[in-house]
């Protein structure tokens, strides 16, 4: 269950970041929103790393049982 959730979260977060990039490059959003998008992107990156570490420990523990 968790590996499937991680895969969905991983691809969805990549899509969100690409959408943010397109919005910035097309200048569809005001410059003041760039900081907010940067913060959200950093949070997504940290969440992906944390989920990846947790998935690694989850898989390692599952194989040990």
Short mmCIF file of N, CA and C in Angstrom, two decimals:
data_model
loop_
_atom_site.label_atom_id
_atom_site.label_comp_id
_atom_site.label_asym_id
_atom_site.label_seq_id
_atom_site.Cartn_x
_atom_site.Cartn_y
_atom_site.Cartn_z
N UNK A 1 0.82 -1.19 0.00
CA UNK A 1 0.00 0.00 0.00
C UNK A 1 0.87 1.26 0.00
N UNK A 2 1.82 1.32 0.90
CA UNK A 2 2.64 2.53 0.99
C UNK A 2 3.49 2.76 -0.26
N UNK A 3 4.12 1.74 -0.84
CA UNK A 3 4.89 2.00 -2.08
C UNK A 3 4.02 2.57 -3.20
N UNK A 4 2.78 2.11 -3.30
CA UNK A 4 1.89 2.64 -4.34
C UNK A 4 1.57 4.10 -4.06
N UNK A 5 1.30 4.44 -2.80
CA UNK A 5 1.04 5.83 -2.42
C UNK A 5 2.25 6.70 -2.73
N UNK A 6 3.44 6.21 -2.43
CA UNK A 6 4.65 6.97 -2.70
C UNK A 6 4.80 7.24 -4.20
N UNK A 7 4.53 6.24 -5.02
CA UNK A 7 4.65 6.41 -6.46
C UNK A 7 3.68 7.47 -6.97
N UNK A 8 2.45 7.42 -6.50
CA UNK A 8 1.46 8.43 -6.91
C UNK A 8 1.88 9.81 -6.43
N UNK A 9 2.30 9.92 -5.16
CA UNK A 9 2.74 11.20 -4.62
C UNK A 9 3.95 11.72 -5.38
N UNK A 10 4.87 10.86 -5.72
CA UNK A 10 6.09 11.25 -6.41
C UNK A 10 5.75 11.88 -7.77
N UNK A 11 4.95 11.19 -8.57
CA UNK A 11 4.61 11.71 -9.90
C UNK A 11 3.72 12.96 -9.80
N UNK A 12 2.81 12.97 -8.85
CA UNK A 12 1.94 14.14 -8.69
C UNK A 12 2.75 15.38 -8.29
N UNK A 13 3.74 15.19 -7.44
CA UNK A 13 4.56 16.33 -7.02
C UNK A 13 5.40 16.85 -8.19
N UNK A 14 5.86 15.96 -9.05
CA UNK A 14 6.60 16.40 -10.24
C UNK A 14 5.69 17.21 -11.15
N UNK A 15 4.45 16.76 -11.32
CA UNK A 15 3.49 17.49 -12.16
C UNK A 15 3.21 18.87 -11.59
N UNK A 16 3.05 18.97 -10.28
CA UNK A 16 2.79 20.26 -9.64
C UNK A 16 3.96 21.21 -9.85
N UNK A 17 5.17 20.72 -9.70
CA UNK A 17 6.34 21.57 -9.88
C UNK A 17 6.47 22.01 -11.34
N UNK A 18 6.16 21.14 -12.28
CA UNK A 18 6.20 21.52 -13.70
C UNK A 18 5.14 22.58 -14.00
N UNK A 19 3.96 22.44 -13.41
CA UNK A 19 2.92 23.46 -13.59
C UNK A 19 3.39 24.80 -13.03
N UNK A 20 4.00 24.78 -11.85
CA UNK A 20 4.56 26.02 -11.28
C UNK A 20 5.59 26.63 -12.22
N UNK A 21 6.45 25.81 -12.78
CA UNK A 21 7.48 26.28 -13.70
C UNK A 21 6.86 26.93 -14.93
N UNK A 22 5.85 26.29 -15.48
CA UNK A 22 5.17 26.85 -16.66
C UNK A 22 4.51 28.18 -16.31
N UNK A 23 3.88 28.26 -15.14
CA UNK A 23 3.26 29.52 -14.73
C UNK A 23 4.29 30.64 -14.59
N UNK A 24 5.44 30.31 -14.07
CA UNK A 24 6.49 31.31 -13.90
C UNK A 24 7.06 31.73 -15.25
N UNK A 25 7.34 30.75 -16.12
CA UNK A 25 7.95 31.07 -17.41
C UNK A 25 7.02 31.84 -18.34
N UNK A 26 5.72 31.59 -18.23
CA UNK A 26 4.77 32.32 -19.07
C UNK A 26 4.32 33.63 -18.43
N UNK A 27 4.83 33.90 -17.25
CA UNK A 27 4.50 35.11 -16.49
C UNK A 27 3.00 35.26 -16.30
N UNK A 28 2.34 34.15 -16.00
CA UNK A 28 0.90 34.14 -15.76
C UNK A 28 0.55 34.55 -14.33
N UNK A 29 1.53 34.60 -13.49
CA UNK A 29 1.31 34.98 -12.10
C UNK A 29 2.17 36.19 -11.78
N UNK A 30 1.77 36.98 -10.80
CA UNK A 30 2.57 38.16 -10.45
C UNK A 30 3.89 37.76 -9.80
N UNK A 31 4.85 38.65 -9.89
CA UNK A 31 6.18 38.38 -9.32
C UNK A 31 6.13 38.16 -7.81
N UNK A 32 5.16 38.73 -7.14
CA UNK A 32 5.06 38.57 -5.68
C UNK A 32 4.75 37.13 -5.29
N UNK A 33 4.16 36.37 -6.20
CA UNK A 33 3.80 34.97 -5.91
C UNK A 33 4.98 34.02 -6.06
N UNK A 34 6.09 34.49 -6.60
CA UNK A 34 7.25 33.62 -6.80
C UNK A 34 7.76 33.05 -5.48
N UNK A 35 7.78 33.87 -4.46
CA UNK A 35 8.29 33.41 -3.16
C UNK A 35 7.38 32.31 -2.61
N UNK A 36 6.09 32.49 -2.74
CA UNK A 36 5.14 31.47 -2.27
C UNK A 36 5.35 30.16 -3.02
N UNK A 37 5.50 30.26 -4.33
CA UNK A 37 5.72 29.05 -5.14
C UNK A 37 7.04 28.40 -4.75
N UNK A 38 8.06 29.18 -4.49
CA UNK A 38 9.34 28.63 -4.05
C UNK A 38 9.19 27.88 -2.74
N UNK A 39 8.48 28.44 -1.79
CA UNK A 39 8.28 27.79 -0.50
C UNK A 39 7.51 26.49 -0.66
N UNK A 40 6.44 26.50 -1.47
CA UNK A 40 5.67 25.28 -1.71
C UNK A 40 6.54 24.21 -2.38
N UNK A 41 7.35 24.63 -3.32
CA UNK A 41 8.23 23.69 -4.01
C UNK A 41 9.26 23.08 -3.06
N UNK A 42 9.80 23.88 -2.17
CA UNK A 42 10.76 23.36 -1.18
C UNK A 42 10.07 22.38 -0.23
N UNK A 43 8.84 22.69 0.17
CA UNK A 43 8.09 21.77 1.04
C UNK A 43 7.85 20.45 0.32
N UNK A 44 7.50 20.52 -0.96
CA UNK A 44 7.30 19.30 -1.74
C UNK A 44 8.60 18.49 -1.81
N UNK A 45 9.72 19.16 -2.03
CA UNK A 45 11.01 18.47 -2.08
C UNK A 45 11.32 17.78 -0.76
N UNK A 46 11.13 18.47 0.34
CA UNK A 46 11.40 17.89 1.66
C UNK A 46 10.47 16.70 1.92
N UNK A 47 9.20 16.83 1.52
CA UNK A 47 8.25 15.73 1.72
C UNK A 47 8.64 14.52 0.88
N UNK A 48 9.11 14.76 -0.35
CA UNK A 48 9.54 13.64 -1.20
C UNK A 48 10.73 12.92 -0.59
N UNK A 49 11.69 13.68 -0.05
CA UNK A 49 12.86 13.07 0.56
C UNK A 49 12.45 12.29 1.82
N UNK A 50 11.58 12.88 2.63
CA UNK A 50 11.14 12.21 3.86
C UNK A 50 10.38 10.93 3.53
N UNK A 51 9.47 10.99 2.55
CA UNK A 51 8.74 9.79 2.16
C UNK A 51 9.68 8.73 1.59
N UNK A 52 10.69 9.15 0.86
CA UNK A 52 11.64 8.19 0.28
C UNK A 52 12.42 7.48 1.39
N UNK A 53 12.86 8.21 2.39
CA UNK A 53 13.58 7.62 3.51
C UNK A 53 12.67 6.66 4.27
N UNK A 54 11.43 7.09 4.49
CA UNK A 54 10.49 6.22 5.19
C UNK A 54 10.19 4.96 4.38
N UNK A 55 10.03 5.10 3.06
CA UNK A 55 9.78 3.95 2.21
C UNK A 55 10.95 2.98 2.26
N UNK A 56 12.17 3.50 2.24
CA UNK A 56 13.35 2.65 2.31
C UNK A 56 13.36 1.84 3.62
N UNK A 57 13.08 2.52 4.73
CA UNK A 57 13.07 1.81 6.02
C UNK A 57 11.89 0.84 6.09
N UNK A 58 10.76 1.19 5.49
CA UNK A 58 9.58 0.31 5.46
C UNK A 58 9.88 -0.97 4.68
N UNK A 59 10.52 -0.81 3.52
CA UNK A 59 10.85 -1.97 2.71
C UNK A 59 11.91 -2.83 3.39
N UNK A 60 12.87 -2.19 4.02
CA UNK A 60 13.92 -2.93 4.71
C UNK A 60 13.33 -3.73 5.88
N UNK A 61 12.39 -3.11 6.62
CA UNK A 61 11.76 -3.80 7.73
C UNK A 61 10.86 -4.92 7.24
N UNK A 62 10.19 -4.73 6.12
CA UNK A 62 9.31 -5.77 5.57
C UNK A 62 10.10 -6.99 5.12
N UNK A 63 11.26 -6.77 4.57
CA UNK A 63 12.11 -7.88 4.13
C UNK A 63 12.73 -8.60 5.31
N UNK A 64 12.93 -7.91 6.41
CA UNK A 64 13.52 -8.52 7.59
C UNK A 64 12.58 -9.44 8.33
N UNK A 65 11.27 -9.24 8.16
CA UNK A 65 10.28 -10.07 8.87
C UNK A 65 10.13 -11.43 8.27
#
